[in-house]
Each structure stands twice: as C-alpha cells, then as structure tokens.
Amino acid sequence: MLLNSVSKIGTTLGCILIVTIFLLENSFGQNIETPVSDGQSIPAQFVDSPAPPVEIISIEKASFSRAEYLYRAGRFAEAKIVYEKFIEENPKDKNIDRAVFRLGQIDFNDKFYVTSLKYFNYLLENFPGTPVLHKALVLMGACNFYLDKLEDAERVFESELKLNPDDKERVKILFFLGKIHEKKFDYDRAIKRLSQVYKNGLDSELKEQTLQTTKKIIDERLSKEKLFSLVQKYRESFPADLALWKLITIFRLEKDIESYIGALTQFVETFPKHNLQPEAMRMLALARNNNNMKAVRIGAILPLTGKRAITGQQVLQGIQLAFNNLSSEEKARIELIVKDSGSGAIDRGLEELAADPNVLGVLGPVLSGNVKKAVPLLEKYDLPALTPTASSSGLTDLSPYIFRNAMTRPIQSRFLAEYAVNTLGLRRFVVFYPDANFGQEFKDAFLEEVEALGAEVVAAVSYKRSQNDFKPQILEIGGISDSQLKKLTLKKLAESENKAKSKGSVPFSKPIIEQGLFNEDKIEGLKVSLELSYDAIFIPGFYDKVSLIIPQMVFYNIDQVTFLGTNGWNHADLIKVAGRYIKGKGIFSDGFFKESKKEEVQQFVSRFKTTFGDEPNILSAQAYDSAQIFLSIAQTNVKNRLEFFKRLKTIEEFLGASGTTTLTENGDAEKKLFALKIKGKKIVEKE
C-alpha cells in the first residue's frame, strides 16, 4: 500500500505530493467502499457531538477553523472537503495532523473502517508526536474490531490500556477488550474486563451496554459450575448478582426447591438495594409458604370474573373434569392452581404461578390478546402455556413456550381440504367466501392445502356480508336460471354448439340435454341440466348467510356439487331454512360434536352432565383435552418444567373429546375434526 511505503515528510514539495496523492486515493476510495455493518453500533462515546450551526461559512478558501466548524455542526461531508483542501493548500500548517485525524474520524463515524485505518496509519507514521495520538490509536483498535481483526484490535487496546493517560478512554478500551474476549469465547477474561467497566464507568450508555453484554454471556454461555464460580469470585459486586439470579432460574426450572430457596435467601441478604430485591422477596415468601414441596402443580389462568366470566367458567369446568378423573393417590400428588384474569391484567396471577417451581405449566390464557401479553413472563420464567381457546393466527410463533389446542380457521380449512380430496375423491373446487378477514383466512388456507394435495381451486369469489342477493357471484361461477338455460340450449342447438362459457376463458358450466323429442323444427319435452366443471364449493360463512346462498345456487342450477362448510354452519336454523337443499350434498366441520358415537366423546359428555348438570360445549371439550394432555405428562413423573416442556413438544395423535390432536414443532395443533352432515332434520356425524 502506498501509505506504508511513505517516509516522513522532508521537503515542502514532497509533503505536498504525498498528501495530495493520499487524499486523492482516499477521497475516491471513500466513495466506493461499502460501510462495514455487522449489527454492532458504534458507542456514542467515540463520536463527537456536533454543535448546532450558528452561521453559514464559505469554503472558497480552506482553513482548519472553517473545517472544524463544519465538523462540529454535523456537516461532515462538507467538513471533509474543507479538511482535504486545507491539507493540500497548507502542507506545513501546524494543524495538518489534526486535519488528518478528523478525516479518519469522519470515515469511522460513517463506518468506512478500511479508509479510516488508512488515515490513522498515515497519521502515526508521519506525526508520531501528535497530541491526538492516543485518540487515534483507540479508534484504530475500534476499526480493527469492527473489521473482525481481533488480534490486531487486542494488541492495540492492550497497549493503550497501559499508556493512555485518559481515564475515560481506558474505560472504553476495557469495554472493547471485553467484547473481543467474548468473540473469542474467552468468557472469564470477557467478564473480568466488563466488570471493570461496570465498576469504573460513569457513562450511563456504556454502562448499560456492559450490563447487557455481561447478562447475555451469563444467561446463554455459562454452565452451572461457572456460575457458582462467578458468585464466589465476585461475591457482593457485579456480576455476582447476575450469576446468582441465573442460578435461581436454573433451580426453579430443575425444581430443586432447597437450592432455589437457598439462592433466593443469598440474593436477598447479599444485594439488599438491588432492583430485583422486591421480586426476590416475593418469590422467597411464596417458596417458604409452600406446604407441599413435593407436589406437582398445573396452573390455570382464566377470566372467572368480569365480561368473560361465563367463558372462563366453561373452560374451568373442562379442566376440573379432567382432574376429577385422577385417582386419589394422583390427586394428592398433582394439584390444580387457578388464578383469575378477569380484571384484564393477567400479570400478577401469571407471575405467581410462574415463580412457583412446582408449577410445570399453565392452561390458558383464554383470550388471544392475553396470550400476547403473557409472552414476556412465559419467557422470563421458561413456563410452557397451553391455550385451549385462543384462535388468532400466529400466536404460537410469538414464543416457543406458547402451545395451542384450539380449532382455528387454518385447521378447519386443512381438514376440509384433506377430507374432500382424500376421502371424497374431489379434485376441483370453487371458494365462495365472505369479504372479511376471517373469510380471507379461510380461503387462503383452503387454497394452499388443496394445491398441496395436488387438486385445484378453479375460482375464488367473495361476497359482502351485508348481501342477501348473491346472483352476480353465482352467475360468475357458471350458474344459470331454468329459463335462461333453455334459451341458451336452443340457441346453441341452432348454432350446432353445446357449450356455454362464463366470463374469462374457464368453462365453469355447460347445458346438457337429458331428454327431448325433436320433431322437425320443434323440440318437445325438453329437459336440460347444467354440467359444472368443478366438484365442490367451499363456503366458509355463517349459517344465516349460508341459508340464503345455497338455495339461490340451487335456483341457478348449481345443484350437482358438494357443498363444504365450517363450524359456522352448525346451527339448527340452517336445517330449517336450507336443509332440503343441502341434504346429501353438504359436509361441514366442527371441533366438537356431542352426539358423536366415538367412545372418548360419549365418556366426556356423560361425565360432564353428571358432574355439572349441563351440556358441554367446544370450549369445555378443548379445555378438557388440554388438561388431559398436561396430566398425561405429569403422570409420567417428570422432574421439572424443563422436562415437562420437552415432553409437551412430543404429543402426537392424542385422542380426545375435541378430536385427535398433534402438537406441531411450533406449538400449534393439527387436529382431526368432526365431519358433519344433515340427515333428515338432524345434524349427524359423517360415517
């Protein structure tokens, strides 16, 4: 490189030549170099805070003071031009070294670390006595760090740690050394340096960065033995508090009650002014008041008061029924702890459950919004939660600790698509869906599953929820009234064509002559039907609109296809209004059917009626199955919630009152639901 071969400036001509070539090289290089960005931010302490501009300065004649003004005003691009021009025009000026330093600083601030290093190297080679020597060296070390040249960075920082006279600069150096050791997986040395920063650093931002870096190492990288060692080594100072708190978390996960209480006691006594002191005292009091230290507990967080109290009660009944199935010996060992979330704030009740090491997992929350609110606490305490009711999409993606056993729209869509293709042998589909978020979700999931099964959706047509007349949409998918069908048939006969096309190029329907007596130019007894180019129509609406849609479809001769629907169809009024049109042609799904002949459903319904004197609904059934899943794991003598969490991820083909459930990799459920149909004046399960 040119700069490495440059000797000290001797003559004025040499100085001008060298500096000019250097600046030309780097002014062009700066424009094409891509800023280095590895996700790490430059500590604010390395960037000068620009002062607000107070005047407009001309840069026609370059001067160091003008360049300094622009730099401190935050106008770095302009400042760089003036610094370069100043160096070119004033090669003997006493501020040349400071100008070169500023150029390196500007590139550093812009994350052009390669060219920044070139400036600093030039500065050190040609101005070894510069008053900004140590600042330049610290920035050189930082450049090497961000360029991942860890050995070079460490060498510079270790030297500066001994020679740099500025206490604040040495604290920054310690921080970088800690980060370097972290990157090199030398966690002992990293924590040593970071603890020195935390102890001596006065800058709040740097102190917070140090805290978060140290916490990440302790939480994610160190073994239990290393944590014990840190507590012994640092005793009452940072980061012994972080190490001890991590041990408390581990003991809770391992259900090591004795060690858990001991670590909490040590924390309370050793760090009386710590911000976690109140939380530690609450956890300690709860643990000490625990009368049955050997018990296994299942928590439930439900709305038992307020607007959602009825829903909460229905869920609780399902959970209680599952616990009633336990033997007396199992009831003595496995406890149910219920907390009310009816006030809307679930944090307090959930944290009481989470802080108890004996609680293996939580059933709930019931509402999707509360599941989202629960995420921080679930992750803080490594607590698995299985919601039996929350149906919003994407919930289980929020945290690995969220599981769900509830019928969702995608579950229904996938079930119906799989049933239609694999059981009924249908291949071509139309989706007739409400123009609403839920309708779009049903449509998208059904389309995806049908295509995955090698079948085809030939059309997707939406309708407004305010509609009662669906003629435009029905005509769009090939529907034709009787009179129009006959007219079309006669016209096609006259044209020697027997084909009718809908809008576009897809032939959705065509008239078929079933019978007729042709007598010269007359046709007597003409009977025509409509042949459709698809096998089924998926209508994911509610019974009130479906009761209007299907009779209108039949009126327009769409009567030789299978109608597919969701649980919104499962209502007695559908039978009254549209039963005769759907009978034998309609199949819909639901997540619970109390008249099912399946043994697990009959047992659940019978026990529920006997216990509560009432009919169960889908919420009670899903809650019952969720509790049964939890109990099936608890009965295997799992030692702690960590083992419980791992076992929960292995649930497959669980037979329950709400169908067959498998918990997938992301915690959501795949369920085999109930296929229902209308028979006579009743809804029955499809054989």
XYZ file of C-alpha atoms in Angstrom:
687
model
C 0.000 0.000 0.000
C 1.179 3.492 -0.821
C 0.895 4.797 2.724
C 3.074 2.069 4.197
C 5.932 2.997 1.882
C 5.820 6.709 2.578
C 8.696 8.124 4.626
C 8.457 11.140 6.858
C 7.740 14.400 5.128
C 11.047 16.064 4.322
C 10.651 18.846 1.833
C 7.701 21.032 1.111
C 7.370 19.556 -2.374
C 7.468 16.009 -1.010
C 4.886 16.857 1.578
C 2.512 18.315 -0.972
C 2.972 15.369 -3.325
C 2.477 12.670 -0.694
C -0.526 14.250 0.988
C -2.176 15.107 -2.318
C -1.798 11.535 -3.641
C -3.020 10.160 -0.313
C -6.117 12.374 -0.295
C -6.921 11.663 -3.927
C -6.646 7.942 -3.283
C -8.889 8.049 -0.256
C -11.439 10.584 -1.456
C -12.203 8.254 -4.367
C -11.886 5.138 -2.219
C -14.312 6.518 0.306
C -16.981 6.815 -2.335
C -16.805 3.174 -3.425
C -16.166 1.447 -0.089
C -19.203 -0.244 1.426
C -19.695 0.714 5.083
C -18.961 -2.186 7.408
C -22.039 -3.130 9.393
C -22.224 -6.336 11.412
C -25.174 -5.292 13.505
C -22.948 -3.640 16.102
C -23.407 0.022 16.897
C -20.531 2.413 17.481
C -20.572 3.518 21.124
C -21.687 7.132 21.254
C -18.549 7.976 23.210
C -16.487 7.569 20.030
C -18.472 10.142 18.066
C -18.078 13.855 18.718
C -21.354 15.582 19.465
C -21.831 18.232 16.763
C -22.712 21.733 17.896
C -25.644 23.478 16.203
C -24.598 25.756 13.341
C -24.752 29.478 14.026
C -23.588 30.863 10.685
C -23.062 29.971 7.060
C -19.334 29.673 6.272
C -17.890 29.913 2.809
C -15.405 27.207 1.862
C -13.847 29.083 -1.019
C -10.665 29.468 0.977
C -9.962 26.407 3.089
C -8.975 26.880 6.705
C -8.734 24.499 9.634
C -11.118 26.612 11.723
C -13.746 26.504 8.970
C -13.405 22.732 8.682
C -13.687 22.395 12.465
C -16.834 24.490 12.485
C -18.453 22.322 9.829
C -17.426 19.147 11.652
C -18.860 20.306 14.958
C -22.015 21.437 13.174
C -22.520 17.865 11.988
C -21.943 18.772 8.328
C -19.390 16.002 7.891
C -19.419 15.738 4.086
C -18.709 19.456 3.745
C -16.131 19.311 6.513
C -14.293 16.508 4.751
C -13.918 18.568 1.577
C -12.557 21.531 3.540
C -10.122 19.365 5.543
C -8.780 17.835 2.329
C -8.444 21.248 0.658
C -6.790 22.654 3.774
C -4.152 19.885 3.777
C -3.491 20.378 0.066
C -3.103 24.170 0.351
C -1.302 24.313 3.723
C 1.116 21.337 3.878
C 3.287 22.980 6.586
C 0.474 24.142 8.837
C 0.708 23.090 12.479
C -2.833 21.585 12.281
C -2.145 19.119 9.467
C -2.066 16.197 11.908
C -5.391 17.193 13.447
C -6.946 17.504 9.976
C -5.810 14.002 9.027
C -7.197 12.736 12.343
C -10.548 14.361 11.580
C -10.679 12.700 8.173
C -10.138 9.340 9.840
C -12.776 10.185 12.411
C -15.333 11.117 9.731
C -14.828 7.817 7.925
C -15.043 5.950 11.228
C -18.350 7.642 12.038
C -19.616 6.625 8.582
C -18.424 3.043 9.193
C -15.805 3.218 6.402
C -13.346 1.418 8.635
C -10.814 0.477 5.931
C -10.189 4.065 4.779
C -10.396 5.272 8.363
C -7.487 2.958 9.203
C -5.502 4.363 6.273
C -5.827 7.886 7.663
C -4.790 6.816 11.168
C -1.817 4.795 9.886
C -0.661 7.786 7.858
C -1.057 9.993 10.925
C 1.043 7.712 13.136
C 3.787 7.249 10.552
C 4.196 10.944 9.807
C 3.182 12.605 13.075
C 4.258 10.260 15.897
C 4.213 13.097 18.409
C 0.743 14.347 17.597
C -1.397 15.318 20.619
C -4.247 13.185 19.202
C -2.025 10.074 19.162
C -3.922 8.124 21.817
C -7.333 9.033 20.418
C -6.196 7.815 17.015
C -4.891 4.564 18.463
C -8.178 3.874 20.257
C -10.093 4.462 17.026
C -7.655 2.214 15.155
C -8.376 -0.531 17.644
C -12.118 0.019 17.155
C -11.719 -0.124 13.354
C -9.927 -3.455 13.634
C -12.634 -4.736 15.993
C -15.451 -3.875 13.591
C -13.458 -5.378 10.709
C -13.207 -8.555 12.805
C -9.407 -8.291 13.001
C -9.499 -9.288 16.633
C -5.776 -9.950 17.139
C -4.824 -6.520 15.761
C -7.544 -4.851 17.813
C -6.495 -6.623 21.010
C -2.837 -5.714 20.508
C -3.653 -2.004 20.102
C -6.092 -1.942 23.033
C -3.776 -3.788 25.436
C -1.010 -1.289 24.668
C -3.314 1.684 25.076
C -4.682 0.311 28.340
C -1.182 0.798 29.780
C -0.176 4.030 28.009
C -3.347 6.070 27.517
C -3.443 8.857 30.126
C -7.209 9.455 29.832
C -9.243 7.515 32.417
C -12.424 7.708 30.332
C -10.605 6.370 27.282
C -9.264 3.452 29.299
C -12.807 2.521 30.335
C -13.815 2.430 26.659
C -10.759 0.274 25.954
C -11.796 -2.158 28.685
C -15.240 -2.455 27.095
C -13.754 -3.326 23.711
C -11.388 -5.839 25.276
C -14.387 -7.470 26.940
C -16.193 -7.690 23.596
C -13.072 -9.120 21.941
C -12.740 -11.845 24.589
C -16.454 -12.615 24.177
C -15.984 -13.078 20.435
C -13.016 -15.350 21.137
C -15.166 -17.397 23.588
C -12.865 -16.486 26.461
C -15.713 -15.699 28.823
C -13.638 -15.490 32.018
C -11.473 -12.704 30.619
C -14.502 -11.057 28.989
C -16.357 -10.856 32.296
C -13.219 -9.618 34.071
C -12.896 -6.679 31.668
C -16.614 -5.947 31.605
C -16.818 -5.952 35.396
C -14.056 -3.323 35.426
C -16.058 -1.182 33.010
C -19.190 -1.529 35.120
C -17.290 -0.615 38.270
C -15.384 2.374 36.870
C -17.597 3.617 34.040
C -19.538 6.817 34.599
C -21.202 6.958 31.197
C -24.742 5.566 31.536
C -24.990 4.324 27.941
C -21.689 2.457 28.102
C -22.681 1.025 31.474
C -25.972 -0.269 30.052
C -24.164 -1.843 27.091
C -21.787 -3.502 29.531
C -24.687 -4.827 31.602
C -26.462 -6.299 28.576
C -23.275 -7.876 27.170
C -22.433 -9.463 30.518
C -26.013 -10.645 31.030
C -26.021 -12.299 27.611
C -22.807 -14.191 28.415
C -24.136 -15.334 31.790
C -27.610 -16.270 30.526
C -26.553 -18.052 27.355
C -22.942 -19.196 27.615
C -22.001 -20.317 31.106
C -22.510 -23.674 32.811
C -23.912 -24.021 36.289
C -20.402 -24.673 37.629
C -19.110 -21.453 36.041
C -21.994 -19.541 37.594
C -21.128 -20.878 41.044
C -17.540 -19.800 40.439
C -18.605 -16.273 39.480
C -20.730 -15.910 42.606
C -17.779 -16.977 44.752
C -15.304 -14.764 42.913
C -17.261 -11.508 42.789
C -19.336 -12.029 45.952
C -21.166 -8.743 46.581
C -20.207 -6.957 43.372
C -21.153 -7.072 39.699
C -21.717 -9.554 38.065
C -22.281 -11.886 41.041
C -25.880 -10.608 41.117
C -26.468 -11.702 37.507
C -24.846 -15.091 38.090
C -26.862 -15.729 41.257
C -30.105 -14.700 39.554
C -29.379 -17.094 36.707
C -28.819 -19.873 39.253
C -32.195 -19.055 40.812
C -33.770 -19.501 37.358
C -31.982 -22.821 36.847
C -33.021 -24.163 40.272
C -36.631 -23.196 39.552
C -36.523 -24.972 36.188
C -34.934 -28.041 37.756
C -37.467 -27.956 40.618
C -34.539 -28.041 43.058
C -36.539 -26.407 45.830
C -33.844 -26.490 48.513
C -31.237 -24.849 46.268
C -33.872 -22.445 44.954
C -34.736 -21.188 48.437
C -31.050 -21.054 49.373
C -30.137 -18.965 46.320
C -33.071 -16.600 46.873
C -32.072 -16.171 50.511
C -28.485 -15.420 49.499
C -29.646 -12.887 46.911
C -31.921 -11.072 49.380
C -29.169 -10.896 52.009
C -26.293 -10.045 49.666
C -27.978 -7.430 47.476
C -30.437 -5.540 49.717
C -30.566 -2.481 47.428
C -30.799 -4.383 44.146
C -33.679 -3.511 41.802
C -34.682 -7.220 41.832
C -34.868 -7.282 45.629
C -38.706 -6.915 45.843
C -39.213 -9.696 43.301
C -36.726 -11.950 45.087
C -38.521 -11.402 48.415
C -41.921 -12.256 46.891
C -40.540 -15.419 45.341
C -38.853 -16.388 48.597
C -42.026 -15.842 50.635
C -44.033 -17.943 48.174
C -41.495 -20.767 48.300
C -41.317 -20.751 52.106
C -45.122 -20.787 52.439
C -45.386 -23.782 50.153
C -46.743 -26.556 52.374
C -46.238 -29.387 49.910
C -42.763 -29.053 48.433
C -43.005 -32.393 46.634
C -46.273 -31.612 44.849
C -46.586 -31.242 41.106
C -48.774 -28.325 40.128
C -50.674 -27.389 36.986
C -51.655 -23.731 36.785
C -54.684 -22.224 35.072
C -55.115 -18.532 34.261
C -58.781 -17.874 33.364
C -61.287 -14.971 33.364
C -63.548 -16.014 36.250
C -64.945 -12.516 36.852
C -65.946 -9.712 34.505
C -67.352 -9.822 30.976
C -65.703 -13.128 30.062
C -66.634 -14.954 33.257
C -69.021 -17.371 31.501
C -66.308 -18.354 29.018
C -63.814 -18.767 31.842
C -66.239 -20.930 33.777
C -66.859 -23.204 30.785
C -63.113 -23.666 30.350
C -62.636 -24.280 34.070
C -65.340 -26.974 34.062
C -63.467 -28.877 31.356
C -60.209 -28.631 33.326
C -61.850 -29.683 36.601
C -63.469 -32.688 34.924
C -60.054 -33.874 33.722
C -58.638 -33.551 37.259
C -61.657 -35.430 38.648
C -60.532 -38.438 36.599
C -57.355 -38.741 38.690
C -57.083 -41.438 41.333
C -56.984 -40.353 44.978
C -53.249 -41.054 45.046
C -52.659 -38.918 41.963
C -54.828 -36.109 43.345
C -52.568 -35.970 46.388
C -49.520 -35.557 44.159
C -50.855 -33.370 41.309
C -52.530 -30.083 42.248
C -54.542 -27.590 40.199
C -53.886 -23.903 40.989
C -56.333 -21.458 39.380
C -55.762 -17.699 39.025
C -58.346 -15.165 37.856
C -57.525 -12.926 34.885
C -60.986 -11.355 34.754
C -59.744 -7.876 35.592
C -57.851 -7.827 32.304
C -54.424 -7.661 33.942
C -53.050 -11.187 33.947
C -49.503 -10.338 35.028
C -49.904 -10.759 38.776
C -51.676 -14.116 38.722
C -49.472 -15.491 35.985
C -46.277 -14.407 37.726
C -47.401 -16.056 40.970
C -47.800 -19.305 39.049
C -44.567 -18.857 37.095
C -42.474 -18.103 40.199
C -43.550 -21.381 41.836
C -41.011 -24.081 40.873
C -43.668 -26.759 41.421
C -45.819 -25.367 38.588
C -44.913 -27.345 35.476
C -47.123 -25.471 33.038
C -50.175 -23.249 32.687
C -53.524 -23.857 30.986
C -54.548 -20.596 29.339
C -54.777 -17.724 28.812
C -58.204 -17.895 27.201
C -58.113 -14.762 25.012
C -55.666 -14.175 22.183
C -54.844 -10.696 23.491
C -53.925 -12.086 26.885
C -51.745 -14.761 25.295
C -49.754 -11.969 23.642
C -49.461 -10.108 26.953
C -48.242 -13.276 28.671
C -45.236 -13.789 26.385
C -42.655 -11.777 28.408
C -43.481 -13.646 31.630
C -43.556 -17.048 29.944
C -40.090 -16.424 28.517
C -38.739 -14.897 31.720
C -39.711 -17.986 33.716
C -39.386 -20.618 30.944
C -43.012 -21.557 31.591
C -44.990 -23.510 28.958
C -48.595 -22.409 28.434
C -51.266 -24.338 26.527
C -54.247 -22.228 25.492
C -57.424 -24.244 24.835
C -59.352 -21.418 23.178
C -57.267 -18.572 21.679
C -57.632 -18.763 17.895
C -55.825 -15.725 16.415
C -53.329 -16.620 13.726
C -49.626 -16.578 14.520
C -49.938 -16.891 18.309
C -47.585 -19.832 18.677
C -44.958 -18.021 16.604
C -44.621 -15.418 19.363
C -42.739 -17.715 21.734
C -41.563 -21.337 21.953
C -43.412 -21.536 25.288
C -46.854 -20.976 23.727
C -48.839 -24.072 22.732
C -52.395 -24.249 21.457
C -55.160 -26.851 21.404
C -57.948 -24.888 19.765
C -59.771 -25.149 16.472
C -58.521 -22.362 14.218
C -59.534 -21.334 10.719
C -56.461 -22.879 9.097
C -57.116 -26.145 10.964
C -60.687 -26.278 9.635
C -59.603 -25.370 6.105
C -56.890 -28.020 6.036
C -59.201 -30.664 7.485
C -61.943 -29.980 4.926
C -59.494 -29.914 2.001
C -57.876 -33.189 3.089
C -61.264 -34.827 3.697
C -62.684 -33.648 0.354
C -59.675 -34.764 -1.692
C -58.612 -37.957 0.070
C -61.933 -39.281 1.420
C -64.494 -37.946 -1.062
C -62.194 -38.014 -4.086
C -62.993 -34.457 -5.182
C -60.443 -32.622 -7.350
C -61.759 -29.227 -8.491
C -63.120 -26.558 -6.166
C -64.685 -23.111 -6.049
C -64.312 -20.959 -2.928
C -67.316 -18.718 -2.189
C -66.204 -16.656 0.795
C -67.246 -13.562 2.802
C -65.268 -10.408 2.094
C -63.834 -10.147 5.609
C -60.553 -11.005 7.323
C -61.852 -14.356 8.566
C -63.172 -15.248 5.108
C -59.849 -14.371 3.505
C -58.032 -16.518 6.073
C -60.301 -19.491 5.369
C -59.859 -19.055 1.621
C -56.078 -18.777 1.718
C -55.613 -21.822 3.965
C -58.029 -23.942 1.902
C -56.347 -22.946 -1.376
C -52.890 -23.754 -0.003
C -53.928 -27.197 1.268
C -55.861 -28.125 -1.894
C -52.859 -27.304 -4.062
C -50.539 -29.188 -1.700
C -52.769 -32.243 -2.193
C -52.465 -31.980 -5.964
C -56.023 -30.730 -6.523
C -57.178 -27.367 -7.887
C -59.202 -24.300 -6.917
C -60.647 -23.046 -10.215
C -62.258 -19.883 -8.839
C -62.498 -17.819 -5.660
C -65.426 -15.399 -5.403
C -66.175 -13.092 -2.479
C -69.439 -11.573 -1.277
C -70.287 -8.712 1.056
C -71.544 -9.695 4.480
C -74.410 -7.245 4.014
C -75.612 -9.057 0.865
C -78.814 -11.066 0.653
C -78.953 -11.421 -3.139
C -75.968 -13.413 -4.432
C -76.958 -13.591 -8.129
C -73.860 -11.753 -9.504
C -71.417 -14.083 -7.747
C -73.450 -17.201 -8.621
C -73.548 -16.273 -12.309
C -69.799 -15.680 -12.154
C -69.218 -19.336 -11.249
C -71.487 -20.644 -14.006
C -74.976 -20.515 -12.520
C -77.925 -20.166 -14.949
C -81.662 -19.941 -14.254
C -84.061 -22.520 -15.789
C -85.445 -20.145 -18.392
C -82.015 -18.881 -19.409
C -80.712 -22.435 -19.523
C -83.384 -23.479 -22.020
C -82.852 -20.366 -24.125
C -79.142 -20.984 -24.170
C -79.655 -24.613 -25.119
C -81.913 -23.739 -28.045
C -79.507 -21.096 -29.227
C -76.579 -23.476 -29.068
C -78.527 -26.145 -30.878
C -79.228 -23.672 -33.625
C -75.534 -22.885 -33.804
C -74.605 -26.589 -33.532
C -72.719 -25.818 -30.323
C -73.376 -27.314 -26.952
C -71.155 -25.266 -24.743
C -71.544 -22.198 -22.529
C -68.680 -20.257 -21.093
C -68.533 -17.933 -18.127
C -66.576 -14.710 -18.150
C -62.977 -15.370 -18.983
C -61.606 -18.494 -20.564
C -62.564 -21.069 -17.911
C -65.628 -23.190 -18.880
C -67.391 -23.351 -15.498
C -70.665 -24.780 -16.850
C -72.421 -26.087 -19.945
C -76.002 -27.217 -20.615
C -76.646 -30.926 -21.059
C -79.794 -32.194 -22.769
C -81.211 -35.044 -20.710
C -84.285 -35.672 -22.836
C -86.340 -34.134 -25.638
C -88.330 -35.126 -28.731
C -87.011 -33.495 -31.885
C -89.833 -33.062 -34.428
C -88.601 -31.169 -37.466
C -88.142 -27.576 -36.185
C -89.768 -28.248 -32.827
C -88.465 -29.805 -29.630
C -90.989 -31.337 -27.275
C -90.428 -32.339 -23.652
C -87.015 -30.675 -23.491
C -85.245 -31.353 -20.195
C -81.883 -29.695 -19.649
C -79.440 -29.810 -16.756
C -76.272 -27.863 -16.036
C -72.942 -29.630 -16.018
C -70.312 -27.893 -13.881
C -66.568 -28.080 -14.368
C -65.895 -28.308 -10.613
C -66.787 -30.845 -7.937
C -67.399 -28.786 -4.801
C -67.947 -25.286 -3.430
C -66.325 -24.267 -0.148
C -68.484 -21.689 1.673
C -66.783 -20.633 4.953
C -69.645 -18.444 6.158
C -72.151 -18.437 8.999
C -75.450 -20.300 8.899
C -77.568 -17.150 8.331
C -75.889 -16.311 5.023
C -75.348 -19.932 4.004
C -79.139 -20.434 4.423
C -79.600 -17.815 1.686
C -76.649 -18.689 -0.548
C -77.258 -22.392 -1.154
C -80.980 -22.142 -2.083
C -80.055 -19.383 -4.569
C -77.302 -21.574 -6.018
C -79.797 -24.380 -6.476
C -82.197 -21.931 -8.158
C -79.433 -21.165 -10.649
C -78.895 -24.893 -11.264
C -75.758 -25.300 -9.202
C -77.157 -28.401 -7.557
C -74.887 -31.248 -8.607
C -71.863 -30.364 -6.485
C -70.786 -30.989 -2.901
C -71.118 -28.035 -0.556
C -68.340 -27.729 2.044
C -68.618 -25.615 5.176
C -67.098 -24.730 8.532
C -68.399 -24.769 12.087
C -70.411 -21.628 11.275
C -72.893 -23.987 9.614
C -73.544 -25.971 12.773
C -76.875 -24.435 13.781
C -80.451 -25.687 13.850
C -81.688 -22.717 11.780
C -79.633 -23.910 8.813
C -81.709 -27.100 8.738
C -84.988 -25.167 8.935
C -84.214 -22.762 6.101
C -81.906 -24.656 3.756
C -81.832 -28.251 4.989
C -83.653 -29.697 1.977
C -81.185 -28.039 -0.413
C -78.095 -29.216 1.473
C -79.286 -32.719 2.392
C -76.997 -35.321 0.907
C -74.749 -32.673 -0.653
C -73.362 -30.681 2.257
C -70.494 -31.554 4.582
C -69.121 -29.247 7.249
C -66.604 -29.482 10.088
C -66.584 -28.721 13.780
C -64.188 -29.214 16.647
C -66.718 -30.873 18.929
C -69.908 -32.866 18.344
C -71.625 -34.042 21.485
C -73.771 -36.606 19.611
C -70.679 -38.358 18.248
C -70.532 -42.133 18.632
C -66.832 -42.013 19.472
C -66.130 -43.504 22.881
C -63.957 -40.644 24.128
C -66.713 -38.131 23.273
C -69.500 -40.180 24.884
C -67.493 -40.612 28.100
C -66.734 -36.900 28.265
C -70.350 -35.849 27.654
C -71.696 -38.359 30.193
C -69.237 -37.319 32.921
C -69.793 -33.638 32.206
C -73.578 -33.943 32.529
C -73.261 -35.978 35.721
C -70.795 -33.557 37.300
C -72.221 -30.187 36.240
C -75.807 -30.996 35.215
C -75.366 -29.228 31.891
C -74.414 -29.848 28.271
C -70.738 -29.296 27.381
C -69.630 -27.072 24.516
C -66.479 -26.896 22.412
C -64.687 -24.655 24.941
C -65.191 -27.196 27.718
C -64.145 -30.032 25.402
C -60.931 -28.326 24.266
C -60.096 -27.378 27.867
C -60.746 -30.960 28.979
C -58.403 -32.322 26.322
C -55.742 -29.703 27.120
C -55.846 -30.640 30.795
C -55.698 -34.331 29.861
C -52.579 -33.659 27.777
C -50.928 -31.890 30.733
C -51.919 -34.651 33.136
C -50.703 -37.397 30.806
C -47.229 -35.838 31.038
C -47.394 -35.076 34.760
C -48.334 -38.696 35.482
C -45.032 -39.870 33.970
C -43.156 -38.383 36.964
C -41.384 -35.622 35.062
C -38.975 -33.903 37.445
C -39.361 -30.257 36.444
C -40.846 -27.843 33.938
C -37.865 -28.191 31.613
C -38.644 -31.896 31.160
C -42.350 -31.068 31.006
C -41.702 -28.555 28.204
C -39.725 -31.113 26.188
C -42.427 -33.777 26.612
C -45.140 -31.339 25.554
C -43.431 -30.959 22.185
C -43.789 -34.708 21.543
C -47.603 -35.002 21.788
C -48.932 -36.937 18.790
C -52.342 -38.365 17.876
C -53.896 -37.590 21.257
C -57.463 -38.925 21.248
C -59.818 -36.517 22.965
C -63.307 -35.120 23.111
C -62.378 -32.399 20.603
C -60.855 -34.762 18.045
C -57.358 -36.115 17.552
C -54.575 -33.651 18.404
C -50.912 -33.459 17.440
C -48.777 -30.557 18.674
C -46.522 -29.407 15.842
C -42.947 -28.139 16.005
C -44.050 -24.522 16.519
C -46.552 -25.427 19.261
C -49.730 -25.194 17.212
C -52.190 -28.068 16.874
C -53.035 -30.266 13.954
C -56.474 -31.735 14.597
C -58.689 -34.345 13.008
C -62.068 -32.713 13.417
C -65.620 -33.981 13.077
C -67.143 -34.221 9.586
C -70.872 -33.468 9.856
C -73.861 -33.585 7.512
C -77.619 -33.022 7.539
C -79.751 -36.164 7.681
C -83.479 -35.664 7.862
C -83.972 -32.860 10.330
C -80.813 -33.529 12.277
C -77.105 -32.872 12.085
C -75.207 -36.143 12.278
C -71.607 -37.272 12.064
C -70.443 -38.475 8.674
C -69.545 -42.149 8.783
